Tab-separated table of C-alpha atoms in Angstrom:
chain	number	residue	atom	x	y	z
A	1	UNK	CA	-4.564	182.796	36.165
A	2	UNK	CA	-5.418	184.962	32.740
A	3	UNK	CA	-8.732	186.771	32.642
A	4	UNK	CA	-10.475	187.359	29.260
A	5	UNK	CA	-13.715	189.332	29.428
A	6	UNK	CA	-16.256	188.320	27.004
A	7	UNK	CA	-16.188	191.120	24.382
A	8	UNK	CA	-19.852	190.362	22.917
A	9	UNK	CA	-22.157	190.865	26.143
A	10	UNK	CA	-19.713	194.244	26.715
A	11	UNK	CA	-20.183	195.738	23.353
A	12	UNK	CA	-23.932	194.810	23.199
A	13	UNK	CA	-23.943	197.056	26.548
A	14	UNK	CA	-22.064	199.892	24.502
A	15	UNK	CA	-24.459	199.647	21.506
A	16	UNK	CA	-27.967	199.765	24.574
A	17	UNK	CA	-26.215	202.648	26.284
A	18	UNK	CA	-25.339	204.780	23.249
A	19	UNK	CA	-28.932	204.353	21.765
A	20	UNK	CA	-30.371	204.908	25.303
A	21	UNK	CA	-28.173	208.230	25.500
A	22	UNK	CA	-29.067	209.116	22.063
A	23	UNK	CA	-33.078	209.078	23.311
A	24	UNK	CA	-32.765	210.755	25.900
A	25	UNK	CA	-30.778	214.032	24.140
A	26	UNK	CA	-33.434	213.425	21.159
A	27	UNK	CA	-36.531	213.994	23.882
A	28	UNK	CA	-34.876	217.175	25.500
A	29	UNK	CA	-31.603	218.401	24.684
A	30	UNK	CA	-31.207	220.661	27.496
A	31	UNK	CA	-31.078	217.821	29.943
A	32	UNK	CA	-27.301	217.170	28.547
A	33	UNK	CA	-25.893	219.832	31.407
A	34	UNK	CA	-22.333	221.223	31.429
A	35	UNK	CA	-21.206	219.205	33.993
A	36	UNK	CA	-21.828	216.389	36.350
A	37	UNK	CA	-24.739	216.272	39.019
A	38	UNK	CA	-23.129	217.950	41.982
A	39	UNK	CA	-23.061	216.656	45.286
A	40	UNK	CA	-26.150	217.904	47.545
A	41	UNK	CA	-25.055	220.566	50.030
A	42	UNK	CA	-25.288	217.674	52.994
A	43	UNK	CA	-22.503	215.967	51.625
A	44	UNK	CA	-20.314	219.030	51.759
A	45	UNK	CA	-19.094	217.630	55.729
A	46	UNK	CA	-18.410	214.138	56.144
A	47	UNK	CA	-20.900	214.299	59.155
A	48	UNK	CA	-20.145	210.319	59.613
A	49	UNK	CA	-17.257	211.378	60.880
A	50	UNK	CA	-17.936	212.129	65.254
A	51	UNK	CA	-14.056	213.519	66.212
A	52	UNK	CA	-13.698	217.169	65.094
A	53	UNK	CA	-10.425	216.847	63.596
A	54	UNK	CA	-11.475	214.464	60.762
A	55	UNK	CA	-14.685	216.677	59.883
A	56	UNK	CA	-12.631	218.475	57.417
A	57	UNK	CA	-10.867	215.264	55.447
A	58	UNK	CA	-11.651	215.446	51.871
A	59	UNK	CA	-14.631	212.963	50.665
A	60	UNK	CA	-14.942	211.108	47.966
A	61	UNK	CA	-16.346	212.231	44.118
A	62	UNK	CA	-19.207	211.123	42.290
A	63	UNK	CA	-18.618	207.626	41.147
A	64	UNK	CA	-19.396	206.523	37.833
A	65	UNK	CA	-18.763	203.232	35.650
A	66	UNK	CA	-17.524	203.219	32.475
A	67	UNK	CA	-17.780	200.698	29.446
A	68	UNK	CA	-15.609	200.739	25.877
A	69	UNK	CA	-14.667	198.978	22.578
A	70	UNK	CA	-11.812	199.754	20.713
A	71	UNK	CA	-9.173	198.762	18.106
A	72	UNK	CA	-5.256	198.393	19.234
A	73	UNK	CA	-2.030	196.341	18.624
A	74	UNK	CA	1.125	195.627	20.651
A	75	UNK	CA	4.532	196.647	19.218
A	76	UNK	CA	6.404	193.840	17.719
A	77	UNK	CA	3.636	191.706	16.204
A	78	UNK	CA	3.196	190.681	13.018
A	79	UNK	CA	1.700	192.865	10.560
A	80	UNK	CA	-1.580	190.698	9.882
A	81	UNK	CA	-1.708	189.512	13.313
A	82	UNK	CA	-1.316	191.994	15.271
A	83	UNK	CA	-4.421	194.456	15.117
A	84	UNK	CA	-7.404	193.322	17.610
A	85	UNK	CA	-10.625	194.109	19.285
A	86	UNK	CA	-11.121	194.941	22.959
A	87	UNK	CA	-13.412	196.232	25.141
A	88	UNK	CA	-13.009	197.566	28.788
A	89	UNK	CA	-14.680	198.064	31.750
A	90	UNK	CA	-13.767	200.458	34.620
A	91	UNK	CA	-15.145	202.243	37.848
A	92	UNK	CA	-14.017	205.310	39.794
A	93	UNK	CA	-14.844	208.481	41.075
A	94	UNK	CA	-14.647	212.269	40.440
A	95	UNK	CA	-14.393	215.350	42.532
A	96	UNK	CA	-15.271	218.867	41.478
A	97	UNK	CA	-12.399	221.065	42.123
A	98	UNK	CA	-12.546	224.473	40.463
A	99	UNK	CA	-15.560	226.062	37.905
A	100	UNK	CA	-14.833	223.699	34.844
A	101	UNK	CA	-12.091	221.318	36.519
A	102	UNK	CA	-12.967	217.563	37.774
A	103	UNK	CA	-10.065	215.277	39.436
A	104	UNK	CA	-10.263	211.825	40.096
A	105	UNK	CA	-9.077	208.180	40.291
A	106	UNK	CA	-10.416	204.839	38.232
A	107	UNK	CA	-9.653	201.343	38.341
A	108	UNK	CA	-10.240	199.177	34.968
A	109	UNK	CA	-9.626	195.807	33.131
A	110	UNK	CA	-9.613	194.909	29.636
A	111	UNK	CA	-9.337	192.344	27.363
A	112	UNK	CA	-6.199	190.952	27.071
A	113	UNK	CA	-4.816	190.029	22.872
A	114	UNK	CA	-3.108	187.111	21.236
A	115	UNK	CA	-0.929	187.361	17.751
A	116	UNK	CA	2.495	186.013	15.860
A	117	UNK	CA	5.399	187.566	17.075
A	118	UNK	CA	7.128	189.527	14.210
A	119	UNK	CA	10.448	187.045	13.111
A	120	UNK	CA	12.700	189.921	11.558
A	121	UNK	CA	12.700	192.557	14.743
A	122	UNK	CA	12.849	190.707	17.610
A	123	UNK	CA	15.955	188.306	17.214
A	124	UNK	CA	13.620	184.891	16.655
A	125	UNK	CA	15.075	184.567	12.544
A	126	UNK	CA	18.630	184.855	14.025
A	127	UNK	CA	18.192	181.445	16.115
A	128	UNK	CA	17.365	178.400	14.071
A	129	UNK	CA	15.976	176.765	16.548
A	130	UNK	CA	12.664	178.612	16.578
A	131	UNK	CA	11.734	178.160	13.061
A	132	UNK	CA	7.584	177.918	13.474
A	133	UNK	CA	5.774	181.146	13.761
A	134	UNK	CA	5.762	182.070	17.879
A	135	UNK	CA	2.495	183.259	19.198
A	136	UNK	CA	2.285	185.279	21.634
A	137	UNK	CA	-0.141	186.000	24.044
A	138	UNK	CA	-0.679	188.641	26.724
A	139	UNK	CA	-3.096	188.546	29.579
A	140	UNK	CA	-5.446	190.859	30.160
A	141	UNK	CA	-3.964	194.256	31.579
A	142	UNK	CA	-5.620	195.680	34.800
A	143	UNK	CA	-4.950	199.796	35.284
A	144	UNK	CA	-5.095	202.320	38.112
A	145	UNK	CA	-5.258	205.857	36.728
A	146	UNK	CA	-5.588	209.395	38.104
A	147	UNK	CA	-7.760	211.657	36.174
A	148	UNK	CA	-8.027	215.212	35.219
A	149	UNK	CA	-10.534	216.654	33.250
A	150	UNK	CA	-11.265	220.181	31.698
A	151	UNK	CA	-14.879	221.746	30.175
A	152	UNK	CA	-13.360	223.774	27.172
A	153	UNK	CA	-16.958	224.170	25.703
A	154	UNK	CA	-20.665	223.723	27.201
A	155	UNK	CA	-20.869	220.513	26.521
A	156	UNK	CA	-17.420	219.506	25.389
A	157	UNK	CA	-14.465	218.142	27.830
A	158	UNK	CA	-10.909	217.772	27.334
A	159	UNK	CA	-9.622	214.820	29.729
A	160	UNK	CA	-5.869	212.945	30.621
A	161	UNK	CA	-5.688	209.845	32.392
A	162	UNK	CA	-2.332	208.722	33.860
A	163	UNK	CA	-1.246	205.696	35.993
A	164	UNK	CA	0.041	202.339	35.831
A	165	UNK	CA	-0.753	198.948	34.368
A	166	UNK	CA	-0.153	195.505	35.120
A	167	UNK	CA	-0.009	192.741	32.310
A	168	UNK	CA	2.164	189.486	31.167
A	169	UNK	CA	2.899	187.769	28.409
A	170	UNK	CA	3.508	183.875	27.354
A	171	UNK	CA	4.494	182.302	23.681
A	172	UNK	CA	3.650	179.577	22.223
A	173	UNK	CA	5.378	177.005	19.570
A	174	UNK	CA	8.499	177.559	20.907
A	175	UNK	CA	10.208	177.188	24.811
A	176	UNK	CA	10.361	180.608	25.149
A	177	UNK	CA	9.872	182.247	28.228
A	178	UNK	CA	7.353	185.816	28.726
A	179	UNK	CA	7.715	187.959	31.674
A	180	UNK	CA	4.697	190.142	33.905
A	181	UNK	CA	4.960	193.222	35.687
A	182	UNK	CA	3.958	197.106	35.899
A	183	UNK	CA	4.156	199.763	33.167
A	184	UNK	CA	3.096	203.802	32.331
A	185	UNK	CA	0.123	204.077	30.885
A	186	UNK	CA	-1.182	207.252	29.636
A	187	UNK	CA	-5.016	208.277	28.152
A	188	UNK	CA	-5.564	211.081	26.354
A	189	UNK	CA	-9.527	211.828	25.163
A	190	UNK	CA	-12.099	214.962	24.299
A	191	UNK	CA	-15.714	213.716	25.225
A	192	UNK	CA	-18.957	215.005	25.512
A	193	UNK	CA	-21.960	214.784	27.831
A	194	UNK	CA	-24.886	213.254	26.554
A	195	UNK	CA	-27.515	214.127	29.005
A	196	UNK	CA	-26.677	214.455	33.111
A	197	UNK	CA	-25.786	211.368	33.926
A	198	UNK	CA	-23.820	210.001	30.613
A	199	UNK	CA	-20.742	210.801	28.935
A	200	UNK	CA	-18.993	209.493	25.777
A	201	UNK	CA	-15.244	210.120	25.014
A	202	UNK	CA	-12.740	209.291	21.886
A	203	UNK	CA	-9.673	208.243	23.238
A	204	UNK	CA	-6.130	207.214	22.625
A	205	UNK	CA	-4.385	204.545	25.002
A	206	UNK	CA	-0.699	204.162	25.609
A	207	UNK	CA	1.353	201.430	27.758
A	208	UNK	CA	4.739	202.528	27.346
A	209	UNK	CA	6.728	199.176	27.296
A	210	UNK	CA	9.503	198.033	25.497
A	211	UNK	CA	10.721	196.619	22.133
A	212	UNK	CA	10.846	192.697	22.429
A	213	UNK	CA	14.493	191.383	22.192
A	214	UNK	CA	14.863	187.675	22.628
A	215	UNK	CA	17.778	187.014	25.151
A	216	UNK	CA	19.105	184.006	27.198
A	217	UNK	CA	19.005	181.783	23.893
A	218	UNK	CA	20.399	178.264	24.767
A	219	UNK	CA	20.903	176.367	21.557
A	220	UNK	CA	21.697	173.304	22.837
A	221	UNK	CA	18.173	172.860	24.561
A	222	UNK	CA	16.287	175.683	22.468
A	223	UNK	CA	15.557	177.577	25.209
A	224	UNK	CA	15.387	181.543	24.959
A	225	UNK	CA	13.105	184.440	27.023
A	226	UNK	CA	11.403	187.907	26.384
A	227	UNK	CA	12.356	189.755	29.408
A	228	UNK	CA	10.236	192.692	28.143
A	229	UNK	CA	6.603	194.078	28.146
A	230	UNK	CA	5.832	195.299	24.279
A	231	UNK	CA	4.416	198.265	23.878
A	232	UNK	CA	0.474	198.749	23.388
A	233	UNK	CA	-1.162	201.675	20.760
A	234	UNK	CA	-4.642	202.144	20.691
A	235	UNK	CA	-8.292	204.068	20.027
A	236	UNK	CA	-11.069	203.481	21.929
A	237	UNK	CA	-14.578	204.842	22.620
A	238	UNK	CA	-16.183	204.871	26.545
A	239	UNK	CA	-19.528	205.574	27.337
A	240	UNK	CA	-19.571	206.184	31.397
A	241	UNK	CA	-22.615	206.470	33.503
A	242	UNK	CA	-22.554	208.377	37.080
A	243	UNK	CA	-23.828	205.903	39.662
């Protein structure tokens, strides 16, 4: 079953938190600290723990939750139908490893995008039988990423997010068949904090999928398949909270 976030409620959230964030740096700029809250000193053992020899397993991060909007387009769309809105949502955690070094994991879930398949790439203007434009639309991609980030200034952070992504696709106006599976995905962002608890970053998303080729074509029942995931290109902005 396709899930499709609603996109108005999320970027309404984006818009509150921003002009929250932007408050709170306007009423004492000093607040934005280099990094995130660390952990109290209790935290340091997993005292939950009662055997000795799992005292010393590592613990979890600080957890946060994150919120974005961006623009983006998958490869092999038409030209006016291809651009699109999305917004995310995601939540993970992050450990502090050396002075200005954070690791970490997230989970996320955005929006998922709908457009006419481009006719002269993509083997559809070859094959008569598929003469209407084909829409195509792919369900909304859920991501797990690892995370590494790096404080190159006070308040500024360079960050990488790599992982894997799961997402499908189906077409309509023609009997073509779409496929689903996993993919690379790779994030690469500079953010800044906006007071101790909030941080905003500029990103650019890549699912690194394939060119759509349409094969199996049967003429006599005009029946034909995209065996592949397109690729997906975008920019987005996330404001995260620690929680």
């Amino acid at each position: 079953m396709k899930i499709y976030l609603l996109k108005k409620p999320l970027c309404a959230f984006l818009l509150i938190q921003l002009l929250f964030s932007a408050v709170c740096w306007a009423k004492d700029p000093k607040t934005a600290k280099s990094h995130p809250p660390k952990k109290s000193p209790q935290h340091h053992k997993t005292k939950w723990f009662k055997f000795s020899g799992l005292r010393e397993l590592w613990r979890p991060g600080v957890p946060f939750f994150e919120v974005a909007g961006g623009m983006g387009s998958y490869s092999n769309m038409d030209e006016n139908s291809g651009n699109t809105a999305f917004t995310r949502v995601g939540i993970g955690f992050q450990e502090h490893v050396l002075v200005d070094t954070y690791i970490g994991a997230l989970a996320g879930i955005q929006t998922g995008n709908s457009g006419l398949v481009n006719f002269s790439n993509t083997g559809l203007a070859n094959n008569p039988n598929f003469a209407l434009p084909v829409s195509m639309d792919v369900g909304a991609p859920i991501d797990i990423l690892f995370d590494i980030k790096q404080y190159i200034f006070p308040y500024g952070f360079a960050e990488v997010r790599f992982g894997t992504v799961y997402y499908s696709t189906s077409f309509n106006n023609a009997d073509i068949s779409g496929t689903k599976g996993f993919r690379p995905e790779l994030q690469a962002a500079f953010g800044l904090n906006l007071n101790s608890f909030n941080r905003i970053t500029f990103s650019y998303q890549k699912f690194y999928g394939h060119s759509l080729n349409l094969v199996d074509v049967n003429v006599s029942d005009g029946t034909a398949s995209f065996p592949q995931l397109p690729n997906w290109n975008a920019f987005l902005v996330t404001v995260d909270i620690s929680i």
